[in-house]
Amino acid sequence: MRASQAFVNNDTMYIKSDALARENDLVARNVRRFRLDRAMSLGELARRSGLSKQTLSKIEQGSGNPTVETLSLLGAALDMPARRLLTEWGTPVYVQRHDEGEWTDAPSWTERLLDETYGSGYVRTLMLRLERGGSNETVAPHSAGTLHHIYVITGKLRTGPLNEPVDLAAGDFVRFPGDVPHSHICLSDRVTAHMVTTIPQVRQFGPTITQGGVAPGTSR
């Protein structure tokens, strides 16, 4: 057995050491997401779980190495089975800034790939225009698996899940889950953006428990 594949005894859980970093990132993302979904501060989670704020901070940063006992305490504090903290839920927010995209020459044009998603379903494409001071109402969650893909053409826009908004300028692109509460807020006098909404006919990004926290055939 190669050294990189040695098994680490983490209480009663055995995890390949080369998967620990991915497991920690997955736990970090889930703990933060479920804590914020419950409008719970780090201090409140510490009180409910009996863990220190320093320990929780390290876990949410992905630098901690939580034991099975720690995951059980977190699950109880968040009112969910501990295994959900080791489950890939939804899809993360993905941002591509205007200076990060790569242009590729095709025979008759030059193109910049923004994103790729897979699956079949309903696709809605529209232009989005907002003005400063307009309604900033929260958009209710759409059906499970919905994704919003937004490319800002002019102006500045704050958009995304309520617990993970991103600020975008002209040329920036974002993809985020639309099956959670979200919003679109104009940060300049006006903003124009191109938005594509994809809604799978079957749940495309449902919870999938996988070894190492990565779905088969995918990478981070």
mmCIF file of C-alpha atoms in Angstrom:
data_model
loop_
_atom_site.group_PDB
_atom_site.id
_atom_site.type_symbol
_atom_site.label_atom_id
_atom_site.label_comp_id
_atom_site.label_asym_id
_atom_site.label_seq_id
_atom_site.Cartn_x
_atom_site.Cartn_y
_atom_site.Cartn_z
ATOM 1 C CA MET A 1 0.000 0.000 0.000
ATOM 2 C CA ARG A 2 1.369 3.411 -0.973
ATOM 3 C CA ALA A 3 2.016 5.868 1.830
ATOM 4 C CA SER A 4 -0.456 8.348 0.306
ATOM 5 C CA GLN A 5 -3.198 5.746 0.623
ATOM 6 C CA ALA A 6 -2.545 4.753 4.231
ATOM 7 C CA PHE A 7 -5.678 4.553 6.354
ATOM 8 C CA VAL A 8 -6.105 6.946 9.245
ATOM 9 C CA ASN A 9 -8.058 5.845 12.323
ATOM 10 C CA ASN A 10 -10.398 8.725 13.167
ATOM 11 C CA ASP A 11 -12.290 7.168 16.110
ATOM 12 C CA THR A 12 -14.481 4.554 14.391
ATOM 13 C CA MET A 13 -14.226 6.178 10.957
ATOM 14 C CA TYR A 14 -11.527 5.068 8.531
ATOM 15 C CA ILE A 15 -10.716 7.546 5.788
ATOM 16 C CA LYS A 16 -7.946 7.353 3.217
ATOM 17 C CA SER A 17 -5.446 10.059 4.064
ATOM 18 C CA ASP A 18 -5.331 11.300 0.463
ATOM 19 C CA ALA A 19 -9.050 12.068 0.773
ATOM 20 C CA LEU A 20 -8.851 13.936 4.089
ATOM 21 C CA ALA A 21 -8.408 17.364 2.497
ATOM 22 C CA ARG A 22 -11.501 16.872 0.321
ATOM 23 C CA GLU A 23 -13.506 15.540 3.269
ATOM 24 C CA ASN A 24 -12.492 18.545 5.379
ATOM 25 C CA ASP A 25 -13.479 20.956 2.593
ATOM 26 C CA LEU A 26 -16.854 19.223 2.270
ATOM 27 C CA VAL A 27 -17.510 19.355 6.020
ATOM 28 C CA ALA A 28 -16.400 23.000 6.110
ATOM 29 C CA ARG A 29 -18.794 23.968 3.323
ATOM 30 C CA ASN A 30 -21.717 22.083 4.860
ATOM 31 C CA VAL A 31 -21.234 23.301 8.430
ATOM 32 C CA ARG A 32 -21.129 26.911 7.260
ATOM 33 C CA ARG A 33 -24.094 26.491 4.904
ATOM 34 C CA PHE A 34 -26.361 24.771 7.434
ATOM 35 C CA ARG A 35 -25.329 27.190 10.206
ATOM 36 C CA LEU A 36 -26.150 30.239 8.066
ATOM 37 C CA ASP A 37 -29.377 28.639 6.794
ATOM 38 C CA ARG A 38 -30.455 28.533 10.453
ATOM 39 C CA ALA A 39 -29.345 32.144 11.042
ATOM 40 C CA MET A 40 -27.037 30.796 13.726
ATOM 41 C CA SER A 41 -23.887 32.622 14.819
ATOM 42 C CA LEU A 42 -20.622 30.800 15.394
ATOM 43 C CA GLY A 43 -21.020 31.499 19.100
ATOM 44 C CA GLU A 44 -24.504 29.988 19.175
ATOM 45 C CA LEU A 45 -23.290 26.859 17.386
ATOM 46 C CA ALA A 46 -20.449 26.617 19.903
ATOM 47 C CA ARG A 47 -22.925 26.847 22.778
ATOM 48 C CA ARG A 48 -25.234 24.201 21.340
ATOM 49 C CA SER A 49 -22.484 21.772 20.359
ATOM 50 C CA GLY A 50 -20.183 22.235 23.349
ATOM 51 C CA LEU A 51 -17.271 22.922 20.989
ATOM 52 C CA SER A 52 -15.071 26.007 21.181
ATOM 53 C CA LYS A 53 -15.431 28.845 18.674
ATOM 54 C CA GLN A 54 -11.779 28.325 17.726
ATOM 55 C CA THR A 55 -12.464 24.676 16.846
ATOM 56 C CA LEU A 56 -15.550 25.623 14.828
ATOM 57 C CA SER A 57 -13.659 28.366 13.013
ATOM 58 C CA LYS A 58 -10.961 25.888 11.954
ATOM 59 C CA ILE A 59 -13.617 23.417 10.787
ATOM 60 C CA GLU A 60 -15.374 26.053 8.661
ATOM 61 C CA GLN A 61 -12.031 27.086 7.169
ATOM 62 C CA GLY A 62 -11.302 23.478 6.217
ATOM 63 C CA SER A 63 -8.173 23.393 8.368
ATOM 64 C CA GLY A 64 -9.681 21.278 11.141
ATOM 65 C CA ASN A 65 -9.781 17.488 11.205
ATOM 66 C CA PRO A 66 -13.089 16.690 12.957
ATOM 67 C CA THR A 67 -13.541 13.293 14.582
ATOM 68 C CA VAL A 68 -16.714 11.235 14.422
ATOM 69 C CA GLU A 69 -17.619 12.507 17.897
ATOM 70 C CA THR A 70 -17.197 16.111 16.723
ATOM 71 C CA LEU A 71 -19.406 15.477 13.670
ATOM 72 C CA SER A 72 -22.040 13.913 15.929
ATOM 73 C CA LEU A 73 -22.031 16.966 18.187
ATOM 74 C CA LEU A 74 -22.336 19.280 15.181
ATOM 75 C CA GLY A 75 -25.157 17.204 13.710
ATOM 76 C CA ALA A 76 -27.089 17.338 16.973
ATOM 77 C CA ALA A 77 -26.525 21.103 17.293
ATOM 78 C CA LEU A 78 -27.734 21.648 13.707
ATOM 79 C CA ASP A 79 -30.642 19.214 14.188
ATOM 80 C CA MET A 80 -29.615 16.789 11.440
ATOM 81 C CA PRO A 81 -27.899 13.405 11.078
ATOM 82 C CA ALA A 82 -24.113 13.754 11.189
ATOM 83 C CA ARG A 83 -23.833 11.938 7.844
ATOM 84 C CA ARG A 84 -25.335 14.995 6.132
ATOM 85 C CA LEU A 85 -22.136 16.871 6.903
ATOM 86 C CA LEU A 86 -20.337 14.331 4.690
ATOM 87 C CA THR A 87 -22.892 14.621 1.888
ATOM 88 C CA GLU A 88 -22.506 16.758 -1.243
ATOM 89 C CA TRP A 89 -25.550 19.039 -1.366
ATOM 90 C CA GLY A 90 -26.541 21.262 -4.246
ATOM 91 C CA THR A 91 -23.889 23.020 -6.276
ATOM 92 C CA PRO A 92 -21.371 25.621 -5.059
ATOM 93 C CA VAL A 93 -21.347 29.213 -6.251
ATOM 94 C CA TYR A 94 -18.913 29.592 -9.167
ATOM 95 C CA VAL A 95 -17.527 32.984 -10.218
ATOM 96 C CA GLN A 96 -15.398 33.848 -13.261
ATOM 97 C CA ARG A 97 -14.044 37.411 -13.262
ATOM 98 C CA HIS A 98 -13.650 39.386 -16.460
ATOM 99 C CA ASP A 99 -9.860 38.976 -16.426
ATOM 100 C CA GLU A 100 -9.944 35.240 -15.682
ATOM 101 C CA GLY A 101 -11.721 34.010 -18.815
ATOM 102 C CA GLU A 102 -9.798 32.626 -21.766
ATOM 103 C CA TRP A 103 -10.747 33.433 -25.358
ATOM 104 C CA THR A 104 -10.385 30.631 -27.891
ATOM 105 C CA ASP A 105 -10.193 31.052 -31.658
ATOM 106 C CA ALA A 106 -12.751 29.152 -33.735
ATOM 107 C CA PRO A 107 -12.853 29.160 -37.563
ATOM 108 C CA SER A 108 -15.329 32.046 -37.765
ATOM 109 C CA TRP A 109 -15.278 33.648 -34.318
ATOM 110 C CA THR A 110 -13.570 33.888 -30.944
ATOM 111 C CA GLU A 111 -15.367 32.485 -27.914
ATOM 112 C CA ARG A 112 -15.069 32.619 -24.126
ATOM 113 C CA LEU A 113 -16.452 29.615 -22.272
ATOM 114 C CA LEU A 114 -18.293 30.723 -19.140
ATOM 115 C CA ASP A 115 -19.546 27.415 -17.755
ATOM 116 C CA GLU A 116 -20.843 23.953 -18.609
ATOM 117 C CA THR A 117 -23.651 21.983 -16.977
ATOM 118 C CA TYR A 118 -25.022 18.604 -17.915
ATOM 119 C CA GLY A 119 -28.493 17.137 -18.016
ATOM 120 C CA SER A 120 -31.781 17.846 -19.776
ATOM 121 C CA GLY A 121 -34.642 20.045 -18.743
ATOM 122 C CA TYR A 122 -36.109 23.518 -19.051
ATOM 123 C CA VAL A 123 -33.795 26.378 -20.077
ATOM 124 C CA ARG A 124 -34.860 30.032 -19.855
ATOM 125 C CA THR A 125 -32.683 32.819 -21.319
ATOM 126 C CA LEU A 126 -33.304 36.509 -20.656
ATOM 127 C CA MET A 127 -31.768 39.961 -20.342
ATOM 128 C CA LEU A 128 -31.909 41.459 -16.853
ATOM 129 C CA ARG A 129 -32.068 45.233 -16.286
ATOM 130 C CA LEU A 130 -32.074 46.864 -12.843
ATOM 131 C CA GLU A 131 -31.785 50.413 -11.539
ATOM 132 C CA ARG A 132 -30.370 51.718 -8.282
ATOM 133 C CA GLY A 133 -33.031 52.070 -5.607
ATOM 134 C CA GLY A 134 -35.347 49.520 -7.185
ATOM 135 C CA SER A 135 -37.046 46.710 -5.332
ATOM 136 C CA ASN A 136 -34.580 44.467 -3.503
ATOM 137 C CA GLU A 137 -37.080 41.760 -2.678
ATOM 138 C CA THR A 138 -35.835 38.285 -1.887
ATOM 139 C CA VAL A 139 -36.536 35.788 -4.662
ATOM 140 C CA ALA A 140 -38.175 32.627 -3.347
ATOM 141 C CA PRO A 141 -36.475 29.286 -4.055
ATOM 142 C CA HIS A 142 -37.262 27.667 -7.396
ATOM 143 C CA SER A 143 -37.653 23.914 -7.873
ATOM 144 C CA ALA A 144 -34.872 21.561 -6.757
ATOM 145 C CA GLY A 145 -31.766 21.600 -8.925
ATOM 146 C CA THR A 146 -32.400 25.039 -10.460
ATOM 147 C CA LEU A 147 -29.287 26.988 -11.445
ATOM 148 C CA HIS A 148 -28.903 30.663 -12.388
ATOM 149 C CA HIS A 149 -26.074 31.666 -14.747
ATOM 150 C CA ILE A 150 -25.509 35.430 -14.923
ATOM 151 C CA TYR A 151 -23.081 37.431 -17.079
ATOM 152 C CA VAL A 152 -22.877 41.171 -16.333
ATOM 153 C CA ILE A 153 -22.763 43.338 -19.471
ATOM 154 C CA THR A 154 -22.796 46.821 -17.919
ATOM 155 C CA GLY A 155 -22.883 48.178 -14.382
ATOM 156 C CA LYS A 156 -22.357 46.469 -11.030
ATOM 157 C CA LEU A 157 -24.560 43.775 -9.519
ATOM 158 C CA ARG A 158 -24.800 41.980 -6.171
ATOM 159 C CA THR A 159 -26.464 38.616 -6.624
ATOM 160 C CA GLY A 160 -26.539 35.049 -5.362
ATOM 161 C CA PRO A 161 -27.847 33.116 -2.349
ATOM 162 C CA LEU A 162 -28.712 35.311 0.624
ATOM 163 C CA ASN A 163 -25.982 33.628 2.679
ATOM 164 C CA GLU A 164 -23.338 33.826 -0.072
ATOM 165 C CA PRO A 165 -23.857 36.915 -2.283
ATOM 166 C CA VAL A 166 -21.166 38.043 -4.732
ATOM 167 C CA ASP A 167 -20.453 41.490 -6.178
ATOM 168 C CA LEU A 168 -19.977 41.512 -9.940
ATOM 169 C CA ALA A 169 -18.796 44.097 -12.461
ATOM 170 C CA ALA A 170 -19.042 44.191 -16.261
ATOM 171 C CA GLY A 171 -17.455 41.058 -17.718
ATOM 172 C CA ASP A 172 -17.912 38.948 -14.576
ATOM 173 C CA PHE A 173 -19.860 35.681 -14.577
ATOM 174 C CA VAL A 174 -21.501 33.729 -11.759
ATOM 175 C CA ARG A 175 -23.379 30.447 -11.445
ATOM 176 C CA PHE A 176 -25.322 29.790 -8.257
ATOM 177 C CA PRO A 177 -28.139 27.537 -6.988
ATOM 178 C CA GLY A 178 -31.597 28.990 -7.540
ATOM 179 C CA ASP A 179 -33.297 26.486 -5.251
ATOM 180 C CA VAL A 180 -32.417 28.603 -2.207
ATOM 181 C CA PRO A 181 -33.560 32.166 -1.372
ATOM 182 C CA HIS A 182 -31.549 34.665 -3.457
ATOM 183 C CA SER A 183 -31.573 38.266 -4.632
ATOM 184 C CA HIS A 184 -30.395 40.681 -7.352
ATOM 185 C CA ILE A 185 -29.311 44.158 -6.181
ATOM 186 C CA CYS A 186 -28.099 46.975 -8.436
ATOM 187 C CA LEU A 187 -24.904 48.588 -7.092
ATOM 188 C CA SER A 188 -24.566 51.187 -9.870
ATOM 189 C CA ASP A 189 -27.035 53.586 -11.497
ATOM 190 C CA ARG A 190 -28.071 50.811 -13.888
ATOM 191 C CA VAL A 191 -27.036 47.266 -14.635
ATOM 192 C CA THR A 192 -27.656 45.036 -17.627
ATOM 193 C CA ALA A 193 -26.989 41.329 -17.426
ATOM 194 C CA HIS A 194 -27.630 38.165 -19.406
ATOM 195 C CA MET A 195 -29.259 35.422 -17.313
ATOM 196 C CA VAL A 196 -29.836 31.779 -18.153
ATOM 197 C CA THR A 197 -31.929 29.649 -15.786
ATOM 198 C CA THR A 198 -31.727 25.866 -16.034
ATOM 199 C CA ILE A 199 -34.299 23.618 -14.354
ATOM 200 C CA PRO A 200 -33.684 19.864 -14.709
ATOM 201 C CA GLN A 201 -36.608 17.563 -15.404
ATOM 202 C CA VAL A 202 -35.156 15.262 -12.784
ATOM 203 C CA ARG A 203 -33.175 16.491 -9.821
ATOM 204 C CA GLN A 204 -29.724 17.028 -11.275
ATOM 205 C CA PHE A 205 -27.865 18.076 -8.163
ATOM 206 C CA GLY A 206 -29.519 16.019 -5.456
ATOM 207 C CA PRO A 207 -27.632 14.865 -2.364
ATOM 208 C CA THR A 208 -25.121 12.147 -3.205
ATOM 209 C CA ILE A 209 -22.947 10.452 -0.608
ATOM 210 C CA THR A 210 -19.624 9.605 -2.219
ATOM 211 C CA GLN A 211 -16.232 8.447 -1.044
ATOM 212 C CA GLY A 212 -14.007 11.474 -0.596
ATOM 213 C CA GLY A 213 -17.026 13.799 -0.980
ATOM 214 C CA VAL A 214 -16.707 13.932 -4.787
ATOM 215 C CA ALA A 215 -19.347 12.545 -7.116
ATOM 216 C CA PRO A 216 -18.144 9.863 -9.531
ATOM 217 C CA GLY A 217 -16.758 11.268 -12.760
ATOM 218 C CA THR A 218 -16.432 14.805 -11.398
ATOM 219 C CA SER A 219 -13.671 16.932 -9.934
ATOM 220 C CA ARG A 220 -13.543 20.077 -7.875
#
